[in-house]
Each structure stands twice: as C-alpha cells, then as structure tokens.
C-alpha cells in the first residue's frame, strides 16, 4: 500500500533565477480553483492507502496561499484519510510569506515539519539569486514559527553561487546552526537549461562581458568538505549527500524517495511512482483545472520502468544515502540475474578509495561523496548499465 503523498503548489511571488520547477505567479482566483481541483484529484485517486505516514506540500511556494485555502486543503486531507499517529506533514515556506495567523493555523491543522527556503544569510547573494527576502526576513520567519511551538524546522542553503567565497558560506552555515533547526539541507547550485541563470551565464561567456560564472570546482569541493566537517562538529548527522539532521529528525518523506518507495503526487506537474510506473501530471495549471472539472486526472507522461532502469535507480539513490546500498540476497540476485558481478565491477572504485564495503553495505567514502556524480557515471560504465 502507498503511504506517502506529495502535493505540488505551483504558486510563487517571483520565480528565482535558478529554479526549473513548474511555478507561476500567485493569483487569488486561480488559487481557489486550483485547491478545488486538488481536492477533486484526491477524491479520484483509487490506490492511495487509507493510512498516510508522510505528506509533503512543496512548490513553488505553498506558503503564499491564502490561509483559507491552506485550511481547505488540509481539512480535506484529514477527512479523506487516516493519519498515522506519528505522521510527518511537511510544508515548504519562504521567508516573508508567512505571518502569525498562517503559522498558528498550520500548526493547529497538524503541520509538524517546516522546510524554510533561506538559501543564504548574505543579502547580496539573495539578491543575485532573485529571492524576495533578506536575512532579517528569514530570522523573523523562524522566530514566528518558534513562537507557535514549531520544533521540527529544516533550513535550505545553497552553495556554489557565482561570486560566492567560502568565507560567506561559512557565515551562512554558522548563522543557520545558531538558529538550531533540527535539519539542514545544503545544495550545490546547478545550472538548468530552462532557467534565467543558465541564460545569463551562457550569455556572459559568449560576450566576455563581466565575469559571471560558477565558482571553480575546487572551491565548491572546499565548501562541501567544510559543510560536512562543520555540521558534524555541531551534531548534525549526514544521512544523504545533501542532507544533515539531528538524531531522530531525518526527513521521512524524502527517505522514501531514496529507498525507491512508492508515492502519489498530486497537482500540476507532480510525479507519482506506483508499481514500477512513473507518472507525471500536466505541468499547466489551466489544463490541470479543466481536466479535473471533467473528473479526469491529467496524466501526460507514463513510463514503465525496465529492470535495468530500476537497477540504476536503486544504485544511484542508494549510494546517495550515507549508509549506502545493502548487499543482501535480494539485491545480489537481481544483479546476478543480469550476469553482473557487482562487487567485482565495483572493485576499481573500491581500490581507488571512492567506495567501501562496511558490513553488508557498499557506500561512498568521504572522498567519493565529494565527486559523487563522477563516481555514479563510472560505476554504471563498469556495470554495463
């Protein structure tokens, strides 16, 4: 049975330069129709367990919604499903988009994990990224959430920003830790082709105007190594390449993704994974709303995962976790059936110090984590995948 639910809220006040998720500017009347459509999609889903263990409301910026729409959505979920007694309900919020009324309402309605898109505590970096908030806004938002008893906070930070020095990254990390969230996610800035930032950097390179570029790879690795060491020293346990948590505060919803667990996605542009089939809803809010008015779920992409694709996903996602891949009989039987000697194919990377076997697990070493994407490519080549 499926116990994990993702809900996509595509609205933003302003799209950030680096973001390639489906999002649009906030519109009050459109938001009302969208929430109605989400509720309709929930009612049409047939294969969602009656017992939910995680709900993740992402975006976009879910916290831009009028509080009455948040109430309607969360109450509809409560009336449609049973919640596990220890259910994790996460909502993504951006500083400057949540007031005391909204914070208090979300807590009362059972939201118990808040993921805050701080990204940086350096105002110049925030301005460059196109964020709508500044450092002071982030501090006020966290103070407001604490006022209403929010304990499970996660802070998102970005490193590898054009012009960023390791000194400013250290300051942002330090400020985040001083706020004592239970979870910190640190993401290397990546260039996605359909983003404004990608076009800006490519244009700068072609015209030789200015010096807009990502930091050198060595500097990015230095930032990442510092992150691992500093967060470990301040009692944040790294459990995934980009994620660190105090004991007992891993993100259960995301762990389900990395374990290749099934989940249902609701909303425009949302993905689902059920019975080795990946589905995607139409990434167009107007088409999404029109379709659901006719009681049709607008799934535009449906892919049946092959055994080879499943194996690649299992390895890629498993090695993202710091515990690695469990080399149990089930996994070894899968690779053996494909004529692959997994350990021998991993031997080169083990001998080079990028992978290691600890007990029943194959995992990335500290050296391997810093260049993980390169290691994944090399491992797949060795495996013939």
Coordinates of C-alpha atoms in Angstrom, one line a residue:
X1 CA 0.0 0.0 0.0
X2 CA 1.1 3.6 -0.6
X3 CA 1.5 5.7 2.5
X4 CA 3.3 8.8 1.1
X5 CA 1.7 11.8 -0.6
X6 CA 3.3 14.8 -2.4
X7 CA 1.2 17.8 -3.2
X8 CA 2.5 20.5 -5.6
X9 CA 1.6 24.1 -5.1
X10 CA 2.9 25.9 -8.2
X11 CA 2.4 29.5 -7.0
X12 CA 5.3 31.9 -6.3
X13 CA 5.5 35.6 -5.7
X14 CA 8.5 35.7 -8.0
X15 CA 10.4 32.9 -9.8
X16 CA 14.1 32.6 -8.7
X17 CA 16.8 32.8 -11.4
X18 CA 17.9 29.2 -10.8
X19 CA 14.6 27.4 -10.4
X20 CA 13.3 25.0 -13.0
X21 CA 10.3 23.6 -11.1
X22 CA 6.9 24.3 -12.5
X23 CA 5.7 27.6 -11.0
X24 CA 3.6 30.6 -11.8
X25 CA 2.8 34.0 -10.3
X26 CA 0.2 33.9 -7.5
X27 CA -3.3 34.7 -8.5
X28 CA -6.1 34.6 -5.8
X29 CA -8.9 33.4 -8.0
X30 CA -6.7 30.8 -9.8
X31 CA -5.6 29.6 -6.4
X32 CA -9.2 28.9 -5.3
X33 CA -9.8 26.9 -8.5
X34 CA -6.6 25.0 -8.0
X35 CA -7.3 24.0 -4.5
X36 CA -10.8 22.8 -5.6
X37 CA -9.0 20.7 -8.3
X38 CA -6.6 19.2 -5.9
X39 CA -9.4 18.1 -3.7
X40 CA -11.1 16.6 -6.8
X41 CA -7.9 14.7 -7.7
X42 CA -7.7 13.3 -4.2
X43 CA -11.2 12.0 -4.5
X44 CA -10.4 10.3 -7.8
X45 CA -7.3 8.5 -6.6
X46 CA -8.0 4.8 -6.1
X47 CA -4.7 3.4 -5.0
X48 CA -3.7 5.5 -2.0
X49 CA -3.7 3.8 1.3
X50 CA -6.2 5.0 3.8
X51 CA -3.3 5.4 6.3
X52 CA -0.9 8.2 5.4
X53 CA 2.6 8.3 7.0
X54 CA 4.0 11.3 5.2
X55 CA 2.6 14.3 3.4
X56 CA 4.9 16.8 1.7
X57 CA 3.5 20.1 0.4
X58 CA 6.0 21.6 -2.0
X59 CA 6.3 24.0 -4.8
X60 CA 6.5 26.7 -5.9
X61 CA 5.9 28.4 -2.6
X62 CA 3.0 26.8 -0.7
X63 CA 3.1 29.5 2.0
X64 CA 1.9 32.2 -0.5
X65 CA -1.5 30.6 -0.4
X66 CA -4.3 32.5 1.4
X67 CA -4.8 30.8 4.8
X68 CA -8.3 29.8 3.9
X69 CA -7.1 27.7 1.0
X70 CA -4.5 26.0 3.3
X71 CA -7.3 25.2 5.7
X72 CA -9.5 23.8 3.0
X73 CA -6.7 21.6 1.6
X74 CA -5.5 20.2 5.0
X75 CA -9.1 19.6 6.3
X76 CA -9.9 17.8 3.1
X77 CA -6.9 15.5 3.6
X78 CA -7.9 14.9 7.2
X79 CA -11.4 13.9 6.1
X80 CA -10.2 11.7 3.2
X81 CA -7.5 9.7 5.0
X82 CA -6.5 8.3 8.3
X83 CA -3.2 9.7 9.5
X84 CA -0.6 7.6 11.2
X85 CA -0.1 8.6 14.9
X86 CA 3.4 9.7 14.0
X87 CA 2.7 11.2 10.6
X88 CA 5.2 13.7 9.2
X89 CA 3.5 16.6 7.5
X90 CA 6.0 19.0 5.8
X91 CA 5.3 22.3 4.1
X92 CA 7.8 24.4 2.2
X93 CA 7.8 28.0 3.1
X94 CA 9.8 31.0 2.1
X95 CA 10.7 33.9 4.4
X96 CA 8.3 36.8 4.1
X97 CA 5.3 34.7 3.0
X98 CA 4.1 33.6 6.4
X99 CA 2.5 35.7 9.2
X100 CA 1.5 34.8 12.7
X101 CA -2.1 33.8 11.7
X102 CA -0.8 31.5 9.0
X103 CA 1.8 30.0 11.2
X104 CA -0.6 29.3 14.0
X105 CA -3.2 27.9 11.7
X106 CA -0.8 25.4 10.1
X107 CA 0.3 24.2 13.5
X108 CA -3.3 23.7 14.6
X109 CA -4.0 21.8 11.4
X110 CA -1.2 19.3 12.2
X111 CA 1.7 20.5 10.0
X112 CA 4.7 19.4 12.1
X113 CA 7.6 20.0 9.8
X114 CA 8.5 23.3 8.2
X115 CA 11.2 23.5 5.4
X116 CA 12.4 27.0 5.1
X117 CA 14.0 28.2 1.8
X118 CA 16.6 30.5 3.4
X119 CA 19.3 29.7 0.8
X120 CA 21.7 32.3 2.2
X121 CA 22.2 34.7 5.0
X122 CA 24.1 37.0 2.7
X123 CA 21.8 39.7 1.3
X124 CA 23.9 40.2 -1.9
X125 CA 23.7 36.5 -2.6
X126 CA 20.0 36.5 -2.0
X127 CA 19.6 39.5 -4.3
X128 CA 21.6 37.8 -7.0
X129 CA 19.5 34.6 -6.8
X130 CA 16.3 36.6 -7.2
X131 CA 15.0 35.8 -3.8
X132 CA 12.2 38.1 -2.4
X133 CA 13.5 38.1 1.1
X134 CA 16.6 39.2 3.0
X135 CA 18.5 37.8 6.0
X136 CA 16.3 39.7 8.5
X137 CA 13.1 38.3 6.9
X138 CA 14.5 34.8 7.4
X139 CA 15.2 35.4 11.1
X140 CA 11.7 36.9 11.6
X141 CA 10.0 33.9 10.0
X142 CA 11.9 31.4 12.2
X143 CA 11.1 33.5 15.3
X144 CA 7.4 33.5 14.3
X145 CA 7.3 29.7 13.8
X146 CA 9.1 29.2 17.2
X147 CA 6.5 31.4 18.9
X148 CA 3.8 28.9 17.9
X149 CA 5.7 25.8 19.1
X150 CA 7.3 24.6 15.9
X151 CA 10.1 22.3 16.8
X152 CA 10.9 20.5 13.6
X153 CA 12.5 23.1 11.4
X154 CA 14.6 22.5 8.3
X155 CA 16.7 25.2 6.7
X156 CA 17.7 25.0 3.0
X157 CA 21.0 26.6 1.9
X158 CA 22.7 26.9 -1.5
X159 CA 26.5 27.0 -2.1
X160 CA 28.4 27.5 -5.4
X161 CA 26.7 30.8 -6.2
X162 CA 28.5 33.0 -8.7
X163 CA 30.9 35.3 -6.8
X164 CA 30.5 33.3 -3.6
X165 CA 33.6 32.9 -1.4
X166 CA 34.0 30.2 1.2
X167 CA 34.0 32.9 3.9
X168 CA 30.4 33.9 3.2
X169 CA 29.4 30.2 3.0
X170 CA 30.9 29.7 6.5
X171 CA 28.9 32.6 7.8
X172 CA 25.6 31.3 6.4
X173 CA 26.3 27.9 7.8
X174 CA 27.2 29.3 11.2
X175 CA 24.0 31.5 11.3
X176 CA 21.9 28.5 10.4
X177 CA 23.3 26.4 13.1
X178 CA 22.9 29.1 15.7
X179 CA 19.1 29.0 15.0
X180 CA 19.2 25.3 16.0
X181 CA 17.0 23.8 13.3
X182 CA 16.7 20.0 13.5
X183 CA 17.6 19.6 9.9
X184 CA 19.8 21.4 7.3
X185 CA 19.9 20.8 3.6
X186 CA 22.8 22.1 1.6
X187 CA 22.5 22.1 -2.2
X188 CA 25.2 22.9 -4.8
X189 CA 23.8 25.4 -7.3
X190 CA 23.3 23.7 -10.6
X191 CA 22.6 25.2 -14.0
X192 CA 19.4 24.0 -15.6
X193 CA 18.9 24.9 -19.2
X194 CA 15.5 26.5 -19.0
X195 CA 16.4 28.9 -16.2
X196 CA 17.2 32.6 -16.3
X197 CA 20.5 32.0 -14.6
X198 CA 21.6 29.5 -17.2
X199 CA 21.0 32.0 -20.0
X200 CA 22.8 34.8 -18.0
X201 CA 25.9 32.7 -17.5
X202 CA 26.0 31.4 -21.1
X203 CA 25.5 34.9 -22.4
X204 CA 28.3 36.2 -20.3
X205 CA 30.6 33.6 -21.5
X206 CA 29.8 34.3 -25.2
X207 CA 30.1 38.1 -25.0
X208 CA 33.0 38.2 -22.5
X209 CA 31.1 40.9 -20.7
X210 CA 31.5 40.7 -16.9
X211 CA 32.7 37.6 -15.2
X212 CA 29.5 35.8 -14.4
X213 CA 30.4 32.1 -13.7
X214 CA 30.1 29.4 -11.1
X215 CA 33.0 29.1 -8.6
X216 CA 35.8 26.8 -9.6
X217 CA 35.2 23.1 -8.9
X218 CA 38.0 23.0 -6.3
X219 CA 36.3 25.9 -4.4
X220 CA 33.0 24.1 -4.5
X221 CA 34.6 20.9 -3.1
X222 CA 36.2 23.0 -0.4
X223 CA 32.8 24.4 0.6
X224 CA 31.2 21.0 0.6
X225 CA 34.1 19.5 2.7
X226 CA 33.8 22.3 5.2
X227 CA 30.0 21.7 5.4
X228 CA 30.4 18.1 6.3
X229 CA 33.0 18.8 8.9
X230 CA 31.3 21.8 10.5
X231 CA 27.9 20.2 10.7
X232 CA 29.3 17.0 12.1
X233 CA 31.1 19.1 14.8
X234 CA 27.8 20.8 15.6
X235 CA 25.9 17.5 16.0
X236 CA 24.2 17.3 12.6
X237 CA 24.4 13.7 11.2
X238 CA 24.8 13.5 7.4
X239 CA 22.4 10.8 6.2
X240 CA 22.4 11.8 2.5
X241 CA 24.7 13.6 0.1
X242 CA 22.9 17.0 0.7
X243 CA 21.1 16.4 4.0
X244 CA 22.0 16.6 7.6
X245 CA 19.9 16.1 10.7
X246 CA 20.0 15.9 14.4
X247 CA 19.3 12.4 15.7
X248 CA 15.7 11.5 15.1
X249 CA 14.9 14.2 12.6
X250 CA 15.6 12.8 9.2
X251 CA 13.1 13.7 6.5
X252 CA 10.9 10.5 6.3
X253 CA 9.2 11.6 3.1
X254 CA 12.5 12.1 1.2
X255 CA 13.9 8.9 2.7
X256 CA 11.0 7.1 1.0
X257 CA 12.2 8.6 -2.4
X258 CA 15.8 7.4 -1.8
X259 CA 14.6 3.9 -0.8
X260 CA 12.6 3.8 -4.1
X261 CA 9.4 3.7 -2.1
X262 CA 6.1 4.3 -3.8
X263 CA 4.3 7.6 -3.6
X264 CA 1.5 9.6 -5.1
X265 CA 1.9 13.1 -6.5
X266 CA -1.0 15.5 -6.6
X267 CA -1.2 18.8 -8.5
X268 CA 0.1 20.3 -11.8
X269 CA 3.5 18.9 -12.7
X270 CA 3.5 16.4 -9.8
X271 CA 5.1 13.0 -10.2
X272 CA 3.9 9.6 -8.9
X273 CA 5.7 6.2 -8.6
X274 CA 3.5 3.2 -8.3
X275 CA 4.1 -0.5 -9.3
X276 CA 7.3 0.4 -11.2
X277 CA 5.4 3.0 -13.2
X278 CA 6.3 6.7 -13.1
X279 CA 3.6 9.2 -14.0
X280 CA 3.5 12.9 -14.3
X281 CA 0.6 15.3 -14.3
X282 CA 0.4 18.0 -16.9
X283 CA 2.6 21.0 -15.9
X284 CA 0.0 23.6 -16.9
X285 CA -2.4 24.8 -14.2
X286 CA -5.2 25.8 -16.6
X287 CA -5.2 22.4 -18.3
X288 CA -5.0 20.7 -14.9
X289 CA -8.0 22.6 -13.7
X290 CA -10.1 22.0 -16.9
X291 CA -9.3 18.3 -16.8
X292 CA -10.4 17.8 -13.3
X293 CA -13.6 19.7 -13.8
X294 CA -14.4 16.8 -16.1
X295 CA -13.3 14.2 -13.5
X296 CA -10.2 13.3 -15.4
X297 CA -6.7 13.1 -13.8
X298 CA -4.4 14.8 -16.4
X299 CA -1.5 12.4 -16.5
X300 CA 0.6 13.3 -19.5
X301 CA 3.6 11.1 -19.1
X302 CA 3.5 7.4 -18.1
X303 CA 6.7 5.3 -18.1
X304 CA 7.1 1.7 -17.2
X305 CA 10.5 1.2 -15.5
X306 CA 12.6 -1.5 -17.0
X307 CA 14.6 -3.9 -14.8
X308 CA 17.8 -2.2 -16.0
X309 CA 16.4 1.3 -15.2
X310 CA 15.2 0.1 -11.8
X311 CA 18.7 -1.3 -11.0
X312 CA 20.3 2.1 -12.0
X313 CA 17.8 4.0 -9.8
X314 CA 18.4 1.6 -6.9
X315 CA 22.2 2.1 -7.1
X316 CA 22.0 5.8 -7.7
X317 CA 19.5 6.6 -4.9
X318 CA 21.0 4.0 -2.5
X319 CA 24.5 5.5 -2.8
X320 CA 23.2 9.0 -2.2
X321 CA 22.4 7.8 1.4
X322 CA 25.5 7.7 3.6
X323 CA 24.6 4.2 4.8
X324 CA 24.8 3.1 1.1
X325 CA 23.4 0.0 -0.6
X326 CA 22.6 -3.1 1.4
X327 CA 24.2 -6.1 -0.3
X328 CA 21.5 -8.5 0.7
X329 CA 20.4 -11.6 -1.2
X330 CA 17.6 -9.8 -2.9
X331 CA 19.9 -7.1 -4.4
X332 CA 22.6 -9.6 -5.3
X333 CA 20.1 -11.9 -7.0
X334 CA 18.9 -9.0 -9.2
X335 CA 22.4 -8.1 -10.4
X336 CA 23.3 -11.8 -10.8
X337 CA 20.3 -12.4 -13.0
X338 CA 21.7 -9.8 -15.3
X339 CA 25.1 -11.5 -15.3
X340 CA 26.8 -8.8 -13.2
X341 CA 29.3 -9.5 -10.5
X342 CA 28.5 -6.3 -8.6
X343 CA 31.5 -6.4 -6.2
X344 CA 34.0 -7.1 -8.9
X345 CA 32.5 -4.3 -11.0
X346 CA 32.9 -2.0 -8.0
X347 CA 36.5 -3.2 -7.3
X348 CA 38.2 -0.4 -9.2
X349 CA 36.4 2.3 -7.3
X350 CA 36.9 0.5 -4.0
X351 CA 40.6 0.1 -4.6
X352 CA 40.8 3.8 -5.6
X353 CA 39.2 4.8 -2.3
X354 CA 35.9 6.1 -3.7
X355 CA 33.7 3.2 -2.5
X356 CA 34.0 0.9 0.5
X357 CA 32.2 -2.1 1.9
X358 CA 31.2 -1.8 5.6
X359 CA 29.5 -4.9 6.9
X360 CA 26.6 -5.6 4.5
X361 CA 26.7 -2.2 2.8
X362 CA 28.5 -0.7 -0.1
X363 CA 28.8 3.1 0.4
X364 CA 30.6 6.1 -0.9
X365 CA 33.7 7.1 1.1
X366 CA 34.3 10.7 2.1
X367 CA 36.5 11.0 -1.0
X368 CA 33.7 9.5 -3.1
X369 CA 31.0 11.8 -1.7
X370 CA 32.7 14.9 -2.9
X371 CA 32.7 13.7 -6.5
X372 CA 29.6 11.5 -6.4
X373 CA 28.2 12.3 -9.8
X374 CA 31.5 11.2 -11.4
X375 CA 31.5 8.0 -9.4
X376 CA 28.0 7.2 -10.4
X377 CA 28.9 7.5 -14.1
X378 CA 32.0 5.4 -13.7
X379 CA 30.2 2.7 -11.8
X380 CA 27.4 2.4 -14.4
X381 CA 30.1 2.1 -17.1
X382 CA 31.7 -0.7 -15.2
X383 CA 28.4 -2.4 -14.7
X384 CA 27.5 -2.1 -18.3
X385 CA 24.3 -0.1 -17.5

